[in-house]
PDB file of C-alpha atoms in Angstrom:
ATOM      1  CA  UNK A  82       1.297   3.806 -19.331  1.00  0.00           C
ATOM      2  CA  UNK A  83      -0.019   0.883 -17.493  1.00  0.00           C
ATOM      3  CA  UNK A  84       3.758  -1.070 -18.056  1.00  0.00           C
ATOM      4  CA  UNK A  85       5.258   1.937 -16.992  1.00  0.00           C
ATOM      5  CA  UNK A  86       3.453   1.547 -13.942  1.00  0.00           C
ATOM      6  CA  UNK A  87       4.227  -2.013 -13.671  1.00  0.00           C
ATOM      7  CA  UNK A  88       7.299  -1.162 -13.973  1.00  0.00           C
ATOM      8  CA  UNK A  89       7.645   0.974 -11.326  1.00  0.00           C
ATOM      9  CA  UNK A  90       5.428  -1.377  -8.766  1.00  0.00           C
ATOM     10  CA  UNK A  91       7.897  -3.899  -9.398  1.00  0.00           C
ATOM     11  CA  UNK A  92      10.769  -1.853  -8.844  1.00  0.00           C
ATOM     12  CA  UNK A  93       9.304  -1.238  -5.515  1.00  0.00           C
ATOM     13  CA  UNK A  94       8.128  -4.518  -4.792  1.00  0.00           C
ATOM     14  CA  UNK A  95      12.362  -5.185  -5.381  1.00  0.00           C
ATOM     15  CA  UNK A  96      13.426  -2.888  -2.592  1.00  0.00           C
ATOM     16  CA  UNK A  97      10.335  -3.712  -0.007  1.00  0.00           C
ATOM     17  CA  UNK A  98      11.778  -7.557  -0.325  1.00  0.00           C
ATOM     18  CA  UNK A  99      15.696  -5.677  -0.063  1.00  0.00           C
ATOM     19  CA  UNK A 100      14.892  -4.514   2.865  1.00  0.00           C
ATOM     20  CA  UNK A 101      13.101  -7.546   4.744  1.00  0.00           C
ATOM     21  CA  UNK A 102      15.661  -9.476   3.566  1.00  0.00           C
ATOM     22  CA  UNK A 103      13.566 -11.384   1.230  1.00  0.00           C
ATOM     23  CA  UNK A 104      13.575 -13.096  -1.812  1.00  0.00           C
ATOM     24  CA  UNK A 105      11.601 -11.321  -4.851  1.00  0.00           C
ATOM     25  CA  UNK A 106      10.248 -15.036  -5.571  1.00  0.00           C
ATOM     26  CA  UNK A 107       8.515 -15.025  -2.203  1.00  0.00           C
ATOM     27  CA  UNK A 108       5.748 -12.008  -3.211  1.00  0.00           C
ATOM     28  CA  UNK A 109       2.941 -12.930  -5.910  1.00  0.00           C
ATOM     29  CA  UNK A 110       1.677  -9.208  -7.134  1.00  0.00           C
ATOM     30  CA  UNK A 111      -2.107 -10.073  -8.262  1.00  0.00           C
ATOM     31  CA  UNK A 112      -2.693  -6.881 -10.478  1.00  0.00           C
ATOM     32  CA  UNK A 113      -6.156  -6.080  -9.912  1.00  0.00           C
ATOM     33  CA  UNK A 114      -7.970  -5.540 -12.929  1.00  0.00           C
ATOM     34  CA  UNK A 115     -11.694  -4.861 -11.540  1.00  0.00           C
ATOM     35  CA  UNK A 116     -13.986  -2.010 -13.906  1.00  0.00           C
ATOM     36  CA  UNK A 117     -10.948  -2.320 -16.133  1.00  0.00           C
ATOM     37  CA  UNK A 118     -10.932  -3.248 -20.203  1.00  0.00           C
ATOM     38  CA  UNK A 119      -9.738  -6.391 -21.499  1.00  0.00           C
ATOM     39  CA  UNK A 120      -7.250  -4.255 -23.971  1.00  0.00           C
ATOM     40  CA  UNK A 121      -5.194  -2.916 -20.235  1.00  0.00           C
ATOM     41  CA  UNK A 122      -4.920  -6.990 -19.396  1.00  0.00           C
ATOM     42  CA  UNK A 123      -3.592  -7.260 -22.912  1.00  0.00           C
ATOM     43  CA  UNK A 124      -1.083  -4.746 -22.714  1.00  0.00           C
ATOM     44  CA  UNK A 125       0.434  -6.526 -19.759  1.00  0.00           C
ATOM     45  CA  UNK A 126       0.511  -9.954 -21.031  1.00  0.00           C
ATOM     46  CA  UNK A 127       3.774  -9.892 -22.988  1.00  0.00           C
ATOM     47  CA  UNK A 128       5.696  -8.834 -20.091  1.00  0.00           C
ATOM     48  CA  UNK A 129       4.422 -12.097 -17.883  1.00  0.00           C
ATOM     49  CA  UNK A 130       2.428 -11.066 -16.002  1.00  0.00           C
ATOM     50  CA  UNK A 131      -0.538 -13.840 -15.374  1.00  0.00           C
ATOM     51  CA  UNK A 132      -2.573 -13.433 -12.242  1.00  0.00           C
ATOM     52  CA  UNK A 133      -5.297 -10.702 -11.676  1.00  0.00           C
ATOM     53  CA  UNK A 134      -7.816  -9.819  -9.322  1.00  0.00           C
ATOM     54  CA  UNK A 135     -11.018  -9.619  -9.733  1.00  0.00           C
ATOM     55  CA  UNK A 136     -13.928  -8.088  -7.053  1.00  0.00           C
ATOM     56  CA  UNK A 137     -16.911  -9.137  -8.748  1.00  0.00           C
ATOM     57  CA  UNK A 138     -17.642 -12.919  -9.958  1.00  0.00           C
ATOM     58  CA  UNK A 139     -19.572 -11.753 -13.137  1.00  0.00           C
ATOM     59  CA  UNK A 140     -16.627  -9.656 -14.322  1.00  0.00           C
ATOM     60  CA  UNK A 141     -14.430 -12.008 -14.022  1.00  0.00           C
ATOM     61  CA  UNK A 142     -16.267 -14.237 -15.589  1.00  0.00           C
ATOM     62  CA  UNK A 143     -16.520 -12.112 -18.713  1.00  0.00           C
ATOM     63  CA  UNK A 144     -12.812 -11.636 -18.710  1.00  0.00           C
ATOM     64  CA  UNK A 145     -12.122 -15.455 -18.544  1.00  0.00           C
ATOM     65  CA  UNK A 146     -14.226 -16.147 -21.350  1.00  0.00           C
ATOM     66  CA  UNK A 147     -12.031 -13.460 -23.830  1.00  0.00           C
ATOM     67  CA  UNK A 148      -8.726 -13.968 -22.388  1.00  0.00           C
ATOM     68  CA  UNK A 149      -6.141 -16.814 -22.521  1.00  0.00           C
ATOM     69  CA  UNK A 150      -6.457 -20.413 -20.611  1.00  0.00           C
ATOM     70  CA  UNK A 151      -2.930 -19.935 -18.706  1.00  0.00           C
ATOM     71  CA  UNK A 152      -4.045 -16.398 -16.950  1.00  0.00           C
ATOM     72  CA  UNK A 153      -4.724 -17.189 -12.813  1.00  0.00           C
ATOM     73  CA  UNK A 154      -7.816 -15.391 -11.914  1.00  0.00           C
ATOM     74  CA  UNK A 155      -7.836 -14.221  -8.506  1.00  0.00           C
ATOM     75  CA  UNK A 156     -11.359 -13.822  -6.831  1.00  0.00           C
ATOM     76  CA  UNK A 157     -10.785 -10.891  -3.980  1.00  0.00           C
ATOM     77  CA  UNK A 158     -14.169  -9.668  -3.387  1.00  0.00           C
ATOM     78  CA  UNK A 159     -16.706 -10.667  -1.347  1.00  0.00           C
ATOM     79  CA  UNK A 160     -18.704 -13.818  -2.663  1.00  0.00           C
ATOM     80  CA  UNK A 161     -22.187 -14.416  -2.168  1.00  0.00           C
ATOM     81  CA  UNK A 162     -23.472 -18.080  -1.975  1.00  0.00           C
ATOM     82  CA  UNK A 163     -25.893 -17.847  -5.086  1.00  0.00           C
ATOM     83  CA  UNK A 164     -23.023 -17.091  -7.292  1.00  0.00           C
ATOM     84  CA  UNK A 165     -20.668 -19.865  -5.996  1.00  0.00           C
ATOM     85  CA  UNK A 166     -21.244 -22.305  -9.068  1.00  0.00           C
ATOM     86  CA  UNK A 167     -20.289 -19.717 -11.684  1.00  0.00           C
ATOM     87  CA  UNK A 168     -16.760 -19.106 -10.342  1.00  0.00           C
ATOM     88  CA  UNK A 169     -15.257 -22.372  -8.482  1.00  0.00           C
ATOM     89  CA  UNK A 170     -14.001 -23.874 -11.444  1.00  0.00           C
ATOM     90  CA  UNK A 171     -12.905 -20.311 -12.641  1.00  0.00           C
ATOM     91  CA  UNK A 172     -10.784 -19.082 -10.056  1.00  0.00           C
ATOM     92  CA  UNK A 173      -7.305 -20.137  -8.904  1.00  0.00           C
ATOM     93  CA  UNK A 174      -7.611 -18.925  -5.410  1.00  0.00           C
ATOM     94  CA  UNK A 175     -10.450 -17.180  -3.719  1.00  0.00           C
ATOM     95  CA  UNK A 176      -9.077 -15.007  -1.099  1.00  0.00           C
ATOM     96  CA  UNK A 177     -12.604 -14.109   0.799  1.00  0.00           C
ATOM     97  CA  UNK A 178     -14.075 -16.481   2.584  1.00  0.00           C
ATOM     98  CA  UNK A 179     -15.586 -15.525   5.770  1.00  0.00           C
ATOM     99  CA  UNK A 180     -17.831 -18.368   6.776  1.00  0.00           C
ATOM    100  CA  UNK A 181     -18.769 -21.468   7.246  1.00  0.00           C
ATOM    101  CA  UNK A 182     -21.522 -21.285   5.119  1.00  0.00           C
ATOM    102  CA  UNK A 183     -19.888 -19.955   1.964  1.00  0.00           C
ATOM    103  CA  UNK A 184     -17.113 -22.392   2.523  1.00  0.00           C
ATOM    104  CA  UNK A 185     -19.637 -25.374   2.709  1.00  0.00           C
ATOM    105  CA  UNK A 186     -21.413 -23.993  -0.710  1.00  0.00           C
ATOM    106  CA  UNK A 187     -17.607 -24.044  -2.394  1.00  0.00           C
ATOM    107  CA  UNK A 188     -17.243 -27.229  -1.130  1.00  0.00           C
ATOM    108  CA  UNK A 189     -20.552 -28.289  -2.520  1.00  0.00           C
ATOM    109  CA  UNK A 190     -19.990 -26.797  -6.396  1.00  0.00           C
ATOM    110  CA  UNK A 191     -16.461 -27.713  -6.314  1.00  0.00           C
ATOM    111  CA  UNK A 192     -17.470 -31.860  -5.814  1.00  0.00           C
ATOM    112  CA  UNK A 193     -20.144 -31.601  -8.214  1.00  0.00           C
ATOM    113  CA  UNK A 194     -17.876 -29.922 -10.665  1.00  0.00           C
ATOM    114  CA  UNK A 195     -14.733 -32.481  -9.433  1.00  0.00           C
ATOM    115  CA  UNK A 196     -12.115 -29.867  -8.891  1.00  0.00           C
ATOM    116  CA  UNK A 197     -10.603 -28.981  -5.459  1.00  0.00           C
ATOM    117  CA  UNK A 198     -10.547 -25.123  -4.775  1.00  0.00           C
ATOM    118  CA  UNK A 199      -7.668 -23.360  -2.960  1.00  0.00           C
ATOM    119  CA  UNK A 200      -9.449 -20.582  -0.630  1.00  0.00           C
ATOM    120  CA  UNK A 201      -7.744 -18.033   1.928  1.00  0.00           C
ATOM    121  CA  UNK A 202      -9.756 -16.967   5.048  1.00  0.00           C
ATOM    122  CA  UNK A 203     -10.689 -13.682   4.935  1.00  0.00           C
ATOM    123  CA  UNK A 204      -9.659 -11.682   8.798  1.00  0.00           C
ATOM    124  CA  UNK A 205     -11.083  -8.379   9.511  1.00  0.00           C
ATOM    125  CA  UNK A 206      -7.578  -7.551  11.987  1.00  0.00           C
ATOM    126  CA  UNK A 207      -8.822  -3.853  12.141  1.00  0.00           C
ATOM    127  CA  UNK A 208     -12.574  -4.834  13.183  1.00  0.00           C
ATOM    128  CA  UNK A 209     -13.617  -2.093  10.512  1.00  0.00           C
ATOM    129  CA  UNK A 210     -17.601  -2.741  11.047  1.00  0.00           C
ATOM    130  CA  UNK A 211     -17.203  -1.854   6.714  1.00  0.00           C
ATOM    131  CA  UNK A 212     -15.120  -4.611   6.020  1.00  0.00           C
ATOM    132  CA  UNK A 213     -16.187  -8.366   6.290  1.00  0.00           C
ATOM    133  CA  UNK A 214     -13.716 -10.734   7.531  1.00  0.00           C
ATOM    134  CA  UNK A 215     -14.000 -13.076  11.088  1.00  0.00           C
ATOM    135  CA  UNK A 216     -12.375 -11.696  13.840  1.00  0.00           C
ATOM    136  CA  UNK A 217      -8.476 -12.676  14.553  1.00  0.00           C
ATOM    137  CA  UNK A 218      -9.710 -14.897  16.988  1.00  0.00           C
ATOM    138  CA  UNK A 219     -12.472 -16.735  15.545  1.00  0.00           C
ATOM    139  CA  UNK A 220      -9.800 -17.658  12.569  1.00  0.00           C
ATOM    140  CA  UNK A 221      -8.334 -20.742  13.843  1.00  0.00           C
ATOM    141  CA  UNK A 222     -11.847 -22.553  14.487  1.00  0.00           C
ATOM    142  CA  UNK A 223     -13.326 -21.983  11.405  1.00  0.00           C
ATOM    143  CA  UNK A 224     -10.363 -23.460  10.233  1.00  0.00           C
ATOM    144  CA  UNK A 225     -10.945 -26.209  11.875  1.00  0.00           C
ATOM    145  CA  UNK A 226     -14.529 -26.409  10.519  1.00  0.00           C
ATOM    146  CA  UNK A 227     -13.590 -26.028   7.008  1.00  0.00           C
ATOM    147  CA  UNK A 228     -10.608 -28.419   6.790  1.00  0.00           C
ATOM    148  CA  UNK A 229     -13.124 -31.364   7.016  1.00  0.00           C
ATOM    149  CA  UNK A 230     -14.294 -30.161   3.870  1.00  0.00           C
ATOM    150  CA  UNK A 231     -14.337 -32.252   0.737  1.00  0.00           C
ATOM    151  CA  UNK A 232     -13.148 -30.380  -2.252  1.00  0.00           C
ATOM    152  CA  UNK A 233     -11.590 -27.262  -0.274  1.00  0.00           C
ATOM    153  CA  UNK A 234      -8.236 -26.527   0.610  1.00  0.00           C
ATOM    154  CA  UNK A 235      -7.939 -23.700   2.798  1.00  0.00           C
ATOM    155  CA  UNK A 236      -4.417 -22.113   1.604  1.00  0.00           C
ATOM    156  CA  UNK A 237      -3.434 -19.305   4.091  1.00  0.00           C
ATOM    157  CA  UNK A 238      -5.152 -15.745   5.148  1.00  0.00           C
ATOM    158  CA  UNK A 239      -6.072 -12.968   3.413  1.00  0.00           C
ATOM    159  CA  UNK A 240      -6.879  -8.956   4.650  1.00  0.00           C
ATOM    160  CA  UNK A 241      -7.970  -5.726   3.563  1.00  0.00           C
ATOM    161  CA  UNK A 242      -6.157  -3.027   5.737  1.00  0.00           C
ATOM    162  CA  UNK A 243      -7.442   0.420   6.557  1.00  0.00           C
ATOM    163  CA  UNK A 244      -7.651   2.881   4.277  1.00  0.00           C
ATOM    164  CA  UNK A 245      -4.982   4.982   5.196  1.00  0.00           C
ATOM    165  CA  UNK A 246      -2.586   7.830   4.074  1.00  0.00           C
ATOM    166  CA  UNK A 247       0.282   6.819   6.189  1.00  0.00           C
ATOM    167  CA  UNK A 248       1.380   3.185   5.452  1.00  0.00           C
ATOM    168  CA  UNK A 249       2.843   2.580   8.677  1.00  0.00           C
ATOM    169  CA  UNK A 250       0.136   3.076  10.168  1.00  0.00           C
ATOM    170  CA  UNK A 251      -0.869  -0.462   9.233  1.00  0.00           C
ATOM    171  CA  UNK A 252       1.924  -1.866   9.620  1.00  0.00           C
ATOM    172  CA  UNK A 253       0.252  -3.435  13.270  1.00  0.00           C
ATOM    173  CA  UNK A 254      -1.982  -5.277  11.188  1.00  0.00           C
ATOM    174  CA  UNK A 255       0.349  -6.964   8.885  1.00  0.00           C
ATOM    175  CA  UNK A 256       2.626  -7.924  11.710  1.00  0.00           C
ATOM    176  CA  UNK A 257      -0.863  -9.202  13.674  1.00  0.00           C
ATOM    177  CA  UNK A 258      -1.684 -11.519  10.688  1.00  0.00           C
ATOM    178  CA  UNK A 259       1.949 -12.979  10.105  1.00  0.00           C
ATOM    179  CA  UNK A 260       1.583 -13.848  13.344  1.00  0.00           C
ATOM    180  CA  UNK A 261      -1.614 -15.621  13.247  1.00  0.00           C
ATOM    181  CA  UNK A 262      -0.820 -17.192  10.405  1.00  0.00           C
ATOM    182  CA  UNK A 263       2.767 -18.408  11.555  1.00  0.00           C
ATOM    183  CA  UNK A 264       0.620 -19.900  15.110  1.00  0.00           C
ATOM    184  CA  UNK A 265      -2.541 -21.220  12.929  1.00  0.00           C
ATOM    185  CA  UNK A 266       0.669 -22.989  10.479  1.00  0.00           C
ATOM    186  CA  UNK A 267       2.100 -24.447  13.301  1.00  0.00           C
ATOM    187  CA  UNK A 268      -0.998 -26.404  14.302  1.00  0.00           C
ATOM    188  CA  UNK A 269      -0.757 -28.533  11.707  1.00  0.00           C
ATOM    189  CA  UNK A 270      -4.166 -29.163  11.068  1.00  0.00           C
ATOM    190  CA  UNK A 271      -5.109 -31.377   8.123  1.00  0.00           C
ATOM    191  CA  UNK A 272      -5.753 -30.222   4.698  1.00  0.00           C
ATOM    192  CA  UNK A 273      -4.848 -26.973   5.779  1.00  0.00           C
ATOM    193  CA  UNK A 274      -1.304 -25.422   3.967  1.00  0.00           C
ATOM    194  CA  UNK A 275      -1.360 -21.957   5.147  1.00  0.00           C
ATOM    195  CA  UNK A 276       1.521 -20.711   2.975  1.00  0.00           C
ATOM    196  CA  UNK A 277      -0.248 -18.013   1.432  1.00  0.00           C
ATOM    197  CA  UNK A 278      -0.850 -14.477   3.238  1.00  0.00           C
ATOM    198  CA  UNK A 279      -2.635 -11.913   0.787  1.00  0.00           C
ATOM    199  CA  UNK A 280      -2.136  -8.339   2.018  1.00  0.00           C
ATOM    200  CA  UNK A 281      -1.382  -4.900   1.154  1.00  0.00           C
ATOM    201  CA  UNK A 282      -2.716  -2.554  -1.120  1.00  0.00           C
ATOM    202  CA  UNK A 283      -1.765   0.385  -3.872  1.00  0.00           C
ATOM    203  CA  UNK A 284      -0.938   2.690  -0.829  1.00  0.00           C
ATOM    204  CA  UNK A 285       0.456  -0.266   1.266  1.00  0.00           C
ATOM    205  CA  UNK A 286       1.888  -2.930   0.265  1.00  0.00           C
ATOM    206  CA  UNK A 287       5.647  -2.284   0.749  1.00  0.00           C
ATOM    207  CA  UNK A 288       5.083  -2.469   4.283  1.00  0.00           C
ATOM    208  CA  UNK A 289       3.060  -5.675   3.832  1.00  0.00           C
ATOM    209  CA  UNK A 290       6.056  -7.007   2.230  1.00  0.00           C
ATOM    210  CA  UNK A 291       8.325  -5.974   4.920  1.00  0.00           C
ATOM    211  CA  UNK A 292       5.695  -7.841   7.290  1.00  0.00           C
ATOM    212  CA  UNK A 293       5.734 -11.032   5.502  1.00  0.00           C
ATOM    213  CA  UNK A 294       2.931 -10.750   2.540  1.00  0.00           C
ATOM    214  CA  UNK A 295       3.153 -13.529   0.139  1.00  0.00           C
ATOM    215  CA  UNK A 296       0.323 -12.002  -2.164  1.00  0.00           C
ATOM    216  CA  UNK A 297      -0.059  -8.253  -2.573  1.00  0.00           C
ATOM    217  CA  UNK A 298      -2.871  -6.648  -4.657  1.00  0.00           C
ATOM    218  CA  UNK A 299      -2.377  -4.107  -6.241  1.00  0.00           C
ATOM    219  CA  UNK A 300      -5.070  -2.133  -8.579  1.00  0.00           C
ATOM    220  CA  UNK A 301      -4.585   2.066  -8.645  1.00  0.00           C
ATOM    221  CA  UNK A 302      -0.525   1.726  -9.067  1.00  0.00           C
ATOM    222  CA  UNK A 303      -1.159  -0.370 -11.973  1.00  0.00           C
ATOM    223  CA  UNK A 304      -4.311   0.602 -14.134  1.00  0.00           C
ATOM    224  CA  UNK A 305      -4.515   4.067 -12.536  1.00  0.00           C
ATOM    225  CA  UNK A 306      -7.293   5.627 -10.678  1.00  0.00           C
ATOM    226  CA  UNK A 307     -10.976   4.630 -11.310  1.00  0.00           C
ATOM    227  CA  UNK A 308     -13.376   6.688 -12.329  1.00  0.00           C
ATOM    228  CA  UNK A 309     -16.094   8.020  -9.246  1.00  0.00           C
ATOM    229  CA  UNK A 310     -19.164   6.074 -10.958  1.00  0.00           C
ATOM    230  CA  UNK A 311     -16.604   3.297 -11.492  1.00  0.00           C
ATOM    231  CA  UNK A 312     -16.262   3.235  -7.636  1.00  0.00           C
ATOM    232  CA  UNK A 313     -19.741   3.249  -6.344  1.00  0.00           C
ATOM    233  CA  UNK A 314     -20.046   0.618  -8.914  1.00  0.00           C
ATOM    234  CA  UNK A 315     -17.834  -1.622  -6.882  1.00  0.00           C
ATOM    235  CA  UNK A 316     -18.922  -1.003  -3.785  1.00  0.00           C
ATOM    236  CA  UNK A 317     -20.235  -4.301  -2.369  1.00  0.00           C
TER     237      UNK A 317
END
């Protein structure tokens, strides 16, 4: 089942890129794997598939531990400052930063530990008081802030659209962070790459694609609906 659904997430993930006029090469799909068994990771291994999301630091901690070297763990969820040190040598790319703060702690565990750690800022476009994030136009100067940084290298943007049961419906706030990432890339500030723009969801992320996502995460189309306890479970 879970290939079959791959399956049909790529074929989608084909026709969203179709019809921007995109390359398929251009769209990373992180398959996010959070409250799911190693054995559903395993099934999609032979097919190629090698990065996955993860919400929670200690699960995907566990998971890196019992699965192979040359998987890219993706850190999506929020990340708290006391659990910095367990992850930055872990994760390929941690897509929620937020702060200053967290970014100077990353900084700090990722010198001691001598590895540099790609990071996306997390952007609350919506202003959903639920969702953490800076706001669009607080971005650019924390940016700024973090590129001094030893050890960091702040990679792109990253956000978590409304839920919604129309797509288009957020299709405003995929087009509003292409654009701030396009402006924020043509600064050219140091250290900073922004080439990477994670966005778009199970119920979402063709029109993310059409709007310019490089990443798109994508958890229920893949593994299937979590359970209800699953969910509270999650909920940060």
């Amino acid at each position: 089942m879970v290939t079959e659904n791959l399956a049909e997430v790529e074929r989608r993930i084909c026709a969203a890129c179709r019809r921007a006029g995109r390359s398929r090469e251009e769209v990373t799909l992180i398959a996010v794997s959070k409250t799911k068994p190693v054995s559903m990771i395993e099934e999609l291994l032979p097919g190629g598939t090698r990065d996955f999301g993860e919400n929670k630091v200690q699960e995907l901690c566990e998971k890196y531990e019992q699965l192979p070297r040359d998987i890219r763990w993706h850190l999506i969820g929020h990340l708290q400052r006391n659990k910095v040190k367990y992850v930055v040598d872990k994760a390929c790319l941690i897509h929620s930063v937020d702060s200053l703060r967290l970014a100077q702690a990353i900084s700090q565990e990722a010198a001691r530990k001598q590895v540099t750690v790609p990071i996306l800022i997390e952007v609350n476009m919506a202003g959903e008081e639920s969702k953490f994030g800076v706001a669009p136009g607080e971005a650019e100067g924390l940016i700024r802030e973090i590129a001094s940084l030893p050890a960091v290298s702040v990679r792109g943007l990253m956000t978590i659209a409304p839920f919604v049961e129309n797509p288009e419906e957020n299709r405003i706030y995929f087009s509003k962070m292409k654009k701030l990432c396009v402006d924020i890339k043509g600064k050219n500030i140091d250290n900073v790459v922004m080439n990477v723009l994670s966005m778009g969801m199970t119920g979402d992320y063709e029109v993310a694609i059409e709007e310019g996502a490089t990443m798109i995460r994508v958890g229920t189309g893949i593994f299937g609906e979590r359970k209800f306890e699953e969910r509270l479970e999650t909920i940060e």
